[in-house]
Amino acid sequence: MALATDIFSILCISAGVFFFFAGAVALLRFPDTLTRLHALTKADNLGLGLVVLGLLPQVDGVLPALKLCLVWIVTQLAGTTLSQLIARVAREKASKA
Amino acid sequence: MTLAAILDASFAALTLLVATYAIFARGLFAAVVAFISYGLLLALVWVRLSAVDVALTEAAIGSGVTGALLIGAAARIGDADGARAGQPKAMTKIIAALLCVAVTAGIAAAVLSLPTPAPTLAPRAVRELPATGLGNPVTGVLLAYRAIDTLLESVVLVFALIGIWSFSRDGAWGGAPRSPDAGTSDSALTFLGQLLPPIAIIVGVHLVWTGADAPGGAFQGGTVLAAAWILVMIAGLRQPPRIDGGWLRFALVVGPALFLAIGLIGYGIAGAFLAYPEGFAKPLILLIEAALTLSIAVALGLLALGAPARRHQP
């Protein structure tokens, strides 16, 4: 049983790290602000979600698990709002230029 | 080499790399961003050293609040367009570099000359801890053994704020600081400003409450509350308060004042300044922490807002 949950954790966290990596590559390689933001936010939200999902079987108790989920939700909220603000500034700059 | 050692080595290398970048970065803003990343990396290093209290403080104060203050300062210097005019001469740079090298060498010499095993008060601190009723040795050191340090720290914040306020023009004295919101209402930001504060209040109060028995405390909790307050103002949901408000000034000094009062009462009841009466240490410490949290939150929020800029209307 412990082996099964460990394998599940390793698979999920590895997949999460892969998405983080993909997001970072997109940030470096994509041509303009909006496409970079688009790739980065989606990949990171999914990546962090997978990491949290992988960590869930490793914690004991419901409260730490809820805390992990809260971290994921709050990070998503903050990331979404920030990317919205950056995109707005980028669009305003583009329309001025 | 174990996996943990590889992780620690890469953390150390990355921290040094980001610190170097923060020093040599060309742009002001890039340097500030590097400084914030450096603070977050440092917090991870503290976690790896099992110093979770220090990690929380580093993330909240060292990286979060300081980062916010630096971003504000960078934005203002950029506006003034005088950043280039103040470039130091080559001689100044060389002297500064030599001083930095000397300080680094001094610290390295001090660290390398430490005896092994290093002298420590930790066993004594942990042995006496049950007398205070606390479970977290860090809180025991901060509020029982070395309470005077913490008292002075909490007073320093008030002095820092008075220093910033003294930069206001005569006409603006007693007025409100400039609003941090950019003037453009953004629905996403408004939503976050409405949704996050309740969560932040729970997390902040939790950090203070749990500080008695686990990592956490007034500074960490106060920073979270201050961050929520600043977010609400950035989202334009609330305006910065006038600095002559009675309740505002009361909230600002209630923590240090209560700390000082309980310290003085210690003379009469327990025989020494800042000594807690037998059996009352934990409730008194929690009371001080609660008041300190409010004062720290208000002080940090006002520090981030800066000097009053709007004219005082009586």
CSV table of C-alpha atoms in Angstrom, one decimal, chain B residues 98-214:
chain,number,residue,atom,x,y,z
B,98,LEU,CA,37.2,47.2,-0.5
B,99,LEU,CA,35.0,47.8,2.6
B,100,CYS,CA,32.6,45.0,1.5
B,101,VAL,CA,35.6,42.6,1.0
B,102,ALA,CA,36.9,43.6,4.5
B,103,VAL,CA,33.5,43.0,6.1
B,104,THR,CA,33.2,39.6,4.3
B,105,ALA,CA,36.7,38.6,5.4
B,106,GLY,CA,35.9,39.7,9.0
B,107,ILE,CA,32.7,37.6,9.1
B,108,ALA,CA,34.5,34.6,7.5
B,109,ALA,CA,37.3,34.9,10.1
B,110,ALA,CA,34.8,35.1,12.9
B,111,VAL,CA,32.8,32.1,11.7
B,112,LEU,CA,36.0,30.0,11.0
B,113,SER,CA,37.4,30.8,14.5
B,114,LEU,CA,34.3,29.5,16.3
B,115,PRO,CA,35.1,26.7,18.7
B,116,THR,CA,33.6,23.2,18.0
B,117,PRO,CA,31.2,22.4,19.5
B,118,ALA,CA,29.9,25.9,19.3
B,119,PRO,CA,28.9,27.4,22.7
B,120,THR,CA,25.1,27.2,23.1
B,121,LEU,CA,22.4,28.2,25.5
B,122,ALA,CA,19.9,25.9,23.7
B,123,PRO,CA,19.8,23.1,26.3
B,124,ARG,CA,19.3,25.6,29.1
B,125,ALA,CA,16.6,27.4,27.2
B,126,VAL,CA,14.7,24.2,26.5
B,127,ARG,CA,15.1,23.0,30.1
B,128,GLU,CA,13.5,26.1,31.5
B,129,LEU,CA,10.8,26.3,28.9
B,130,PRO,CA,8.0,24.4,30.9
B,131,ALA,CA,8.1,27.2,33.5
B,132,THR,CA,6.8,29.7,30.9
B,133,GLY,CA,4.0,27.4,29.7
B,134,LEU,CA,5.2,27.8,26.1
B,135,GLY,CA,5.9,25.0,23.6
B,136,ASN,CA,8.0,27.0,21.1
B,137,PRO,CA,11.5,27.7,22.4
B,138,VAL,CA,11.8,30.6,19.9
B,139,THR,CA,8.9,32.4,21.4
B,140,GLY,CA,10.3,31.6,24.9
B,141,VAL,CA,13.5,33.3,24.0
B,142,LEU,CA,11.8,36.3,22.3
B,143,LEU,CA,9.2,37.0,25.0
B,144,ALA,CA,10.5,35.5,28.2
B,145,TYR,CA,14.4,35.3,28.3
B,146,ARG,CA,15.2,38.1,26.0
B,147,ALA,CA,11.9,40.1,26.2
B,148,ILE,CA,13.8,43.4,26.3
B,149,ASP,CA,15.1,42.9,22.7
B,150,THR,CA,11.6,42.2,21.4
B,151,LEU,CA,10.3,45.3,23.3
B,152,LEU,CA,12.9,47.5,21.6
B,153,GLU,CA,12.2,45.9,18.2
B,154,SER,CA,8.5,46.8,18.5
B,155,VAL,CA,9.4,50.4,19.5
B,156,VAL,CA,11.8,50.7,16.5
B,157,LEU,CA,8.8,50.3,14.1
B,158,VAL,CA,7.1,53.3,15.7
B,159,PHE,CA,10.3,55.4,15.4
B,160,ALA,CA,10.7,54.3,11.7
B,161,LEU,CA,7.2,55.5,11.0
B,162,ILE,CA,7.8,58.8,12.7
B,163,GLY,CA,10.9,59.2,10.6
B,164,ILE,CA,8.9,58.6,7.4
B,165,TRP,CA,6.1,60.9,8.5
B,166,SER,CA,8.6,63.7,9.2
B,167,PHE,CA,9.2,63.8,5.5
B,168,SER,CA,5.7,65.2,4.8
B,169,ARG,CA,5.2,68.8,3.9
B,170,ASP,CA,3.8,71.1,6.5
B,171,GLY,CA,0.5,71.4,4.8
B,172,ALA,CA,0.1,67.6,4.5
B,173,TRP,CA,0.9,66.9,8.1
B,174,GLY,CA,-2.0,65.0,9.7
B,175,GLY,CA,-3.4,64.2,6.3
B,176,ALA,CA,-3.4,60.8,4.5
B,177,PRO,CA,-0.7,59.2,2.5
B,178,ARG,CA,-1.1,58.9,-1.3
B,179,SER,CA,-3.3,56.1,-2.3
B,180,PRO,CA,-1.3,53.1,-3.7
B,181,ASP,CA,-4.0,52.1,-6.2
B,182,ALA,CA,-3.0,52.9,-9.8
B,183,GLY,CA,-6.3,54.8,-10.5
B,184,THR,CA,-7.6,52.1,-12.9
B,185,SER,CA,-10.1,49.9,-11.3
B,186,ASP,CA,-9.6,46.3,-12.4
B,187,SER,CA,-12.3,43.8,-11.8
B,188,ALA,CA,-9.8,40.9,-11.2
B,189,LEU,CA,-7.9,43.0,-8.6
B,190,THR,CA,-11.1,44.1,-6.9
B,191,PHE,CA,-12.2,40.4,-6.7
B,192,LEU,CA,-8.9,39.4,-5.1
B,193,GLY,CA,-9.1,42.4,-2.7
B,194,GLN,CA,-12.5,41.2,-1.6
B,195,LEU,CA,-11.8,37.5,-1.5
B,196,LEU,CA,-8.3,37.3,0.1
B,197,PRO,CA,-8.5,39.5,3.3
B,198,PRO,CA,-10.8,37.0,5.2
B,199,ILE,CA,-8.4,34.2,4.4
B,200,ALA,CA,-5.4,36.4,5.3
B,201,ILE,CA,-7.0,37.3,8.7
B,202,ILE,CA,-7.5,33.7,9.5
B,203,VAL,CA,-3.9,32.8,8.5
B,204,GLY,CA,-2.5,35.8,10.3
B,205,VAL,CA,-4.4,35.1,13.6
B,206,HIS,CA,-3.5,31.4,13.3
B,207,LEU,CA,0.2,32.3,12.9
B,208,VAL,CA,0.1,34.4,16.1
B,209,TRP,CA,-1.9,31.9,18.1
B,210,THR,CA,0.2,28.9,17.0
B,211,GLY,CA,3.4,30.9,17.8
B,212,ALA,CA,3.2,29.9,21.5
B,213,ASP,CA,3.8,26.2,20.7
B,214,ALA,CA,5.0,26.1,17.1
